[in-house]
PDB file of C-alpha atoms in Angstrom:
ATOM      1  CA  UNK A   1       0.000   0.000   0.000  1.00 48.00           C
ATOM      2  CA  UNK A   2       2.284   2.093   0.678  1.00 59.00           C
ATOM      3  CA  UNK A   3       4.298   1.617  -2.671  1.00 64.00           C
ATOM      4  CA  UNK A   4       1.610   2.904  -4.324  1.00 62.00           C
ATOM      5  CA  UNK A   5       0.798   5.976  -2.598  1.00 56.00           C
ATOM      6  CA  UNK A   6       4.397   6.926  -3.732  1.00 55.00           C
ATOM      7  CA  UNK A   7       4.075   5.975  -6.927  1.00 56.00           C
ATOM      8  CA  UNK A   8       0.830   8.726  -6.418  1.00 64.00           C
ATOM      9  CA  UNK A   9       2.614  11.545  -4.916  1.00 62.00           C
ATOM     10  CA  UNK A  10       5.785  11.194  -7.553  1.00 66.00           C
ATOM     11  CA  UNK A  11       3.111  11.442 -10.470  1.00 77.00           C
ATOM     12  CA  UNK A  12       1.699  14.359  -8.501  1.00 78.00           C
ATOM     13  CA  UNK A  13       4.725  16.023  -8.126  1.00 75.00           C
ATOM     14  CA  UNK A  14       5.506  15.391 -12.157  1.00 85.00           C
ATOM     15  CA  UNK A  15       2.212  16.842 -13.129  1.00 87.00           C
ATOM     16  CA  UNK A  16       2.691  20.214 -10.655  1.00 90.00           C
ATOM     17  CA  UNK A  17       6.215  20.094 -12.384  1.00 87.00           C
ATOM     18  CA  UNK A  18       4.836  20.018 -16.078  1.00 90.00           C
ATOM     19  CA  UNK A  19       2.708  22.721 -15.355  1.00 93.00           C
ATOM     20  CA  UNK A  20       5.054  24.844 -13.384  1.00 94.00           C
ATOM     21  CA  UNK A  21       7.238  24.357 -16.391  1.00 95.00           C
ATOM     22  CA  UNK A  22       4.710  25.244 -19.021  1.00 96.00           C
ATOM     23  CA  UNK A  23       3.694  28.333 -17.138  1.00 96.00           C
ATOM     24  CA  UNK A  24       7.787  29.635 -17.977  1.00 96.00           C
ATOM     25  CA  UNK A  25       7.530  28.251 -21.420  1.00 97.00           C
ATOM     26  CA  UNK A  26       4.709  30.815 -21.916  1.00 98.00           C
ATOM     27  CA  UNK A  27       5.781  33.560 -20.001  1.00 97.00           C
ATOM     28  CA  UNK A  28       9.450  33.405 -22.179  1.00 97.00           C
ATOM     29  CA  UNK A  29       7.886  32.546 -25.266  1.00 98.00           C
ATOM     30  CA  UNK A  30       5.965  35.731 -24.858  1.00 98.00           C
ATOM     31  CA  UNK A  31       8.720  37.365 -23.452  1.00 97.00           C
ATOM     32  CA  UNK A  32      10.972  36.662 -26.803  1.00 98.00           C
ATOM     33  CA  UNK A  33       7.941  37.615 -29.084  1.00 98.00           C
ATOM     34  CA  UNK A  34       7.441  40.844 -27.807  1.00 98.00           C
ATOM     35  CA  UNK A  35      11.210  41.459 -28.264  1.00 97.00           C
ATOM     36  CA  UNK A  36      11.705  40.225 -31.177  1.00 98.00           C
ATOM     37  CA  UNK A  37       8.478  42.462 -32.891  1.00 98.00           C
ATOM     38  CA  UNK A  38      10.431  45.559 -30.945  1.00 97.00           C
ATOM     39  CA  UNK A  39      13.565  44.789 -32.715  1.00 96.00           C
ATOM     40  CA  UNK A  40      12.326  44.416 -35.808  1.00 97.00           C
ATOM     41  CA  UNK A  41       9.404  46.818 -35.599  1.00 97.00           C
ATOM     42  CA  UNK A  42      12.433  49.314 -35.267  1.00 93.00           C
ATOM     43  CA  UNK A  43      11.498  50.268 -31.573  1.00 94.00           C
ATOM     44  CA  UNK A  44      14.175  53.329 -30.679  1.00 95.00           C
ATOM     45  CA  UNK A  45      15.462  51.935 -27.574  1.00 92.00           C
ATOM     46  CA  UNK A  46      16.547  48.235 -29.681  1.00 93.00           C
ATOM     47  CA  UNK A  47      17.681  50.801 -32.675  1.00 93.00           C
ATOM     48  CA  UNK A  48      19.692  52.481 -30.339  1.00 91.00           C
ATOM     49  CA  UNK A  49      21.073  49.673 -28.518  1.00 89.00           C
ATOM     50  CA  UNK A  50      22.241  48.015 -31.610  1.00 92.00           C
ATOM     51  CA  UNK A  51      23.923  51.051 -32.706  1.00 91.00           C
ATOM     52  CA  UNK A  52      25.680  51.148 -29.552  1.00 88.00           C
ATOM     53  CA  UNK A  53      27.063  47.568 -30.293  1.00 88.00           C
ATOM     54  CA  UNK A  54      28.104  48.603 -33.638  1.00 88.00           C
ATOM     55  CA  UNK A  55      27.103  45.510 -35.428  1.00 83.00           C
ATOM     56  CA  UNK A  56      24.776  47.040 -37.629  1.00 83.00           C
ATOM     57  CA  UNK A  57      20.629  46.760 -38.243  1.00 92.00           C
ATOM     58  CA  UNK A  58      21.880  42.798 -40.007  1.00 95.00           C
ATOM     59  CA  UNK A  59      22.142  41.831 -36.186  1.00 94.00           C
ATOM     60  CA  UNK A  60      18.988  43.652 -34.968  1.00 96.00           C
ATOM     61  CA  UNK A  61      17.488  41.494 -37.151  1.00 97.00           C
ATOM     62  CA  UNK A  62      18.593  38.070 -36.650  1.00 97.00           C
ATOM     63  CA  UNK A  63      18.263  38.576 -33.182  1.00 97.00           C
ATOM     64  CA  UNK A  64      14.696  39.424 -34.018  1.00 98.00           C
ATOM     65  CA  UNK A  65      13.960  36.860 -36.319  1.00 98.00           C
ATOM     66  CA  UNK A  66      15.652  34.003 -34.016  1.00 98.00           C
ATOM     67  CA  UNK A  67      13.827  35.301 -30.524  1.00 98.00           C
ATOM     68  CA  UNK A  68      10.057  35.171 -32.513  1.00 98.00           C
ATOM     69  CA  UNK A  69      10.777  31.907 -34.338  1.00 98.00           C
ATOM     70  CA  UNK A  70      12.789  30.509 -30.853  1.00 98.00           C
ATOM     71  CA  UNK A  71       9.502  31.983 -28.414  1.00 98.00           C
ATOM     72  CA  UNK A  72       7.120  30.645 -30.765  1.00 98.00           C
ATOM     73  CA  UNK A  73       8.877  27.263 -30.689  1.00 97.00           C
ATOM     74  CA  UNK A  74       9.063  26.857 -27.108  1.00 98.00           C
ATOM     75  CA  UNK A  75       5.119  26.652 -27.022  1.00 97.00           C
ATOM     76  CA  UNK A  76       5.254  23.840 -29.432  1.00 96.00           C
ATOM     77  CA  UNK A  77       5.726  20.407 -27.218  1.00 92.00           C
ATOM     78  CA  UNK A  78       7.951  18.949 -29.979  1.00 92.00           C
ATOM     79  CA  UNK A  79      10.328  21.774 -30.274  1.00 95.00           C
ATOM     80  CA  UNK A  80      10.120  23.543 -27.064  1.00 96.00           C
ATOM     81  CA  UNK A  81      13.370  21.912 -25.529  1.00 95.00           C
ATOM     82  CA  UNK A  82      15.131  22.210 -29.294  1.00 95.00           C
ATOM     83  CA  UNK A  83      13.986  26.375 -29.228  1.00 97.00           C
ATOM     84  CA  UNK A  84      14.911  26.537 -25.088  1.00 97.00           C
ATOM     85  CA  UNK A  85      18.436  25.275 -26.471  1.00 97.00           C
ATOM     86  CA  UNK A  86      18.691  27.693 -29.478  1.00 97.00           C
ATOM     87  CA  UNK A  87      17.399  30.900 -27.012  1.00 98.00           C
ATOM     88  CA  UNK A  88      19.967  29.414 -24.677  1.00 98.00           C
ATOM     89  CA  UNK A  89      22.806  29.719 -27.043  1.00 97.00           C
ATOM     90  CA  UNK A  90      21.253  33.096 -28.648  1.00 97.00           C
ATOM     91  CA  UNK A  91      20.900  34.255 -24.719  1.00 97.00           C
ATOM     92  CA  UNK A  92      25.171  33.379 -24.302  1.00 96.00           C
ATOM     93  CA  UNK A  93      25.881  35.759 -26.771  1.00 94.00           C
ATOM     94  CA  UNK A  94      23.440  38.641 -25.365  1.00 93.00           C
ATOM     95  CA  UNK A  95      25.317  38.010 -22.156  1.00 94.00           C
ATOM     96  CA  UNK A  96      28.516  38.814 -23.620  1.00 92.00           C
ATOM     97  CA  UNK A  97      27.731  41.318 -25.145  1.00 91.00           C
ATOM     98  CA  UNK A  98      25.576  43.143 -22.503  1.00 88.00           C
ATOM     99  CA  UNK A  99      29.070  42.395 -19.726  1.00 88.00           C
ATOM    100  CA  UNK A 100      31.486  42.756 -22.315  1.00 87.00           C
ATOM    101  CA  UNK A 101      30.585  45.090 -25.168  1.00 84.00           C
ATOM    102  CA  UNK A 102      28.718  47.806 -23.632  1.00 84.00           C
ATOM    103  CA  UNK A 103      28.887  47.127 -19.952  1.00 77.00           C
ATOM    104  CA  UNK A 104      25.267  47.495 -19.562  1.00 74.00           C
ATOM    105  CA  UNK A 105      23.094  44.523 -17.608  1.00 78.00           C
ATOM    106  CA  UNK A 106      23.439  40.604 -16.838  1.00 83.00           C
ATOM    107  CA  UNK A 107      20.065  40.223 -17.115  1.00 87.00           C
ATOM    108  CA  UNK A 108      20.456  38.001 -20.149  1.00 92.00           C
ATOM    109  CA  UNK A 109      21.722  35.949 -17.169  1.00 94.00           C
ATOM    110  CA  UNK A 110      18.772  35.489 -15.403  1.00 94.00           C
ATOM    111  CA  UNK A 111      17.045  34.301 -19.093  1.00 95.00           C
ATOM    112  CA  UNK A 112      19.921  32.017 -19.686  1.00 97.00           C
ATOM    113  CA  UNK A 113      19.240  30.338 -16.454  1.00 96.00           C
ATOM    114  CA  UNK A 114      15.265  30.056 -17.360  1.00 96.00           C
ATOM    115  CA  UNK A 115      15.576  28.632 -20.414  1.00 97.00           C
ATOM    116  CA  UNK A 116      18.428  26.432 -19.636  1.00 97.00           C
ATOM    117  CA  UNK A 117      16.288  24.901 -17.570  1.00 96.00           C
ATOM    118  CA  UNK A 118      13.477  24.293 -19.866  1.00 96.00           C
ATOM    119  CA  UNK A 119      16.068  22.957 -22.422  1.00 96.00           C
ATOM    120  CA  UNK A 120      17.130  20.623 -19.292  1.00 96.00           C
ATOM    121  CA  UNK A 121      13.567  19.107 -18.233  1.00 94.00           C
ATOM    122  CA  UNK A 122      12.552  19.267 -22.037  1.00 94.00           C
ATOM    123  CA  UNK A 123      15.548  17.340 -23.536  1.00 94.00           C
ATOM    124  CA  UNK A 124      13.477  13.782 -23.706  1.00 91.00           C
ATOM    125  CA  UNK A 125      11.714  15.392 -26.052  1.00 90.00           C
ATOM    126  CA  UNK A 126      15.058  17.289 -28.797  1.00 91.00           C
ATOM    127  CA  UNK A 127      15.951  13.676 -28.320  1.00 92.00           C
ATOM    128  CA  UNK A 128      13.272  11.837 -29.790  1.00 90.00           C
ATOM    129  CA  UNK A 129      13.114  15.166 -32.214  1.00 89.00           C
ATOM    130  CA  UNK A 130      16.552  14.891 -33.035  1.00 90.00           C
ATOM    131  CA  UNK A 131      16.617  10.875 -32.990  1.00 91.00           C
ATOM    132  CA  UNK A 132      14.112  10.886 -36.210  1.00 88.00           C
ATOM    133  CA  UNK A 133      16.560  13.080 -38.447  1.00 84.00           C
ATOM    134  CA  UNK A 134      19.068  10.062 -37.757  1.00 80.00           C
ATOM    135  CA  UNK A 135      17.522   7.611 -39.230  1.00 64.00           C
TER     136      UNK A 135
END
């Protein structure tokens, strides 16, 4: 009897976990929609953070393109541990260059963390992704 009641609370713990975990999927996938639209809706403050990199509007725009198409992804089961691991690697390079480059904020830390995470607790599911373009 009392095998099974822990075999109850562990599945009740998973499910709380799922959903905990969903509930950041959807608060970064919004998160990295709304900045991707400013930065390529041209919104001053991204224009003028870009400029202060000195990479040009080219990486305004990527970094656009890549946080819509990686916050969209991480609300799709299949690919949300695939886009956690692309915003991840996108989120390593905002680091740097927000420490580094202009001396401004680690809060691309605190993002990096979050979605590590997801990319963590999501990675049964890049494998099985990833197993099917093996074969």
């Amino acid at each position: 009897m009392s095998n099974d009641v822990a075999v109850e609370q562990t599945t009740t713990r998973s499910r709380i976990g799922n959903r905990v975990l969903w509930v950041m999927q959807v608060v970064v996938g919004v998160d990295f929609i709304v900045g991707g639209l400013a930065k390529l809706g041209g919104l001053q403050r991204m224009v003028d953070l870009f400029d202060h990199i000195g990479a040009g509007h080219w990486l305004r725009y990527f970094v656009g393109v890549v946080e819509i198409f990686g916050g969209i992804g991480i609300l799709i089961p299949k690919l949300s541990g695939l886009a956690a691991t692309g915003l991840a690697l996108l989120m390593v390079g905002a680091l740097y260059t927000n420490v580094v480059l202009i001396d401004e904020s680690w809060a691309p830390l605190a993002w990096l963390v979050i979605v590590a995470i997801i990319a963590w607790r999501r990675w049964p599911q890049t494998k099985a992704l990833l197993s099917r373009f093996r074969r």
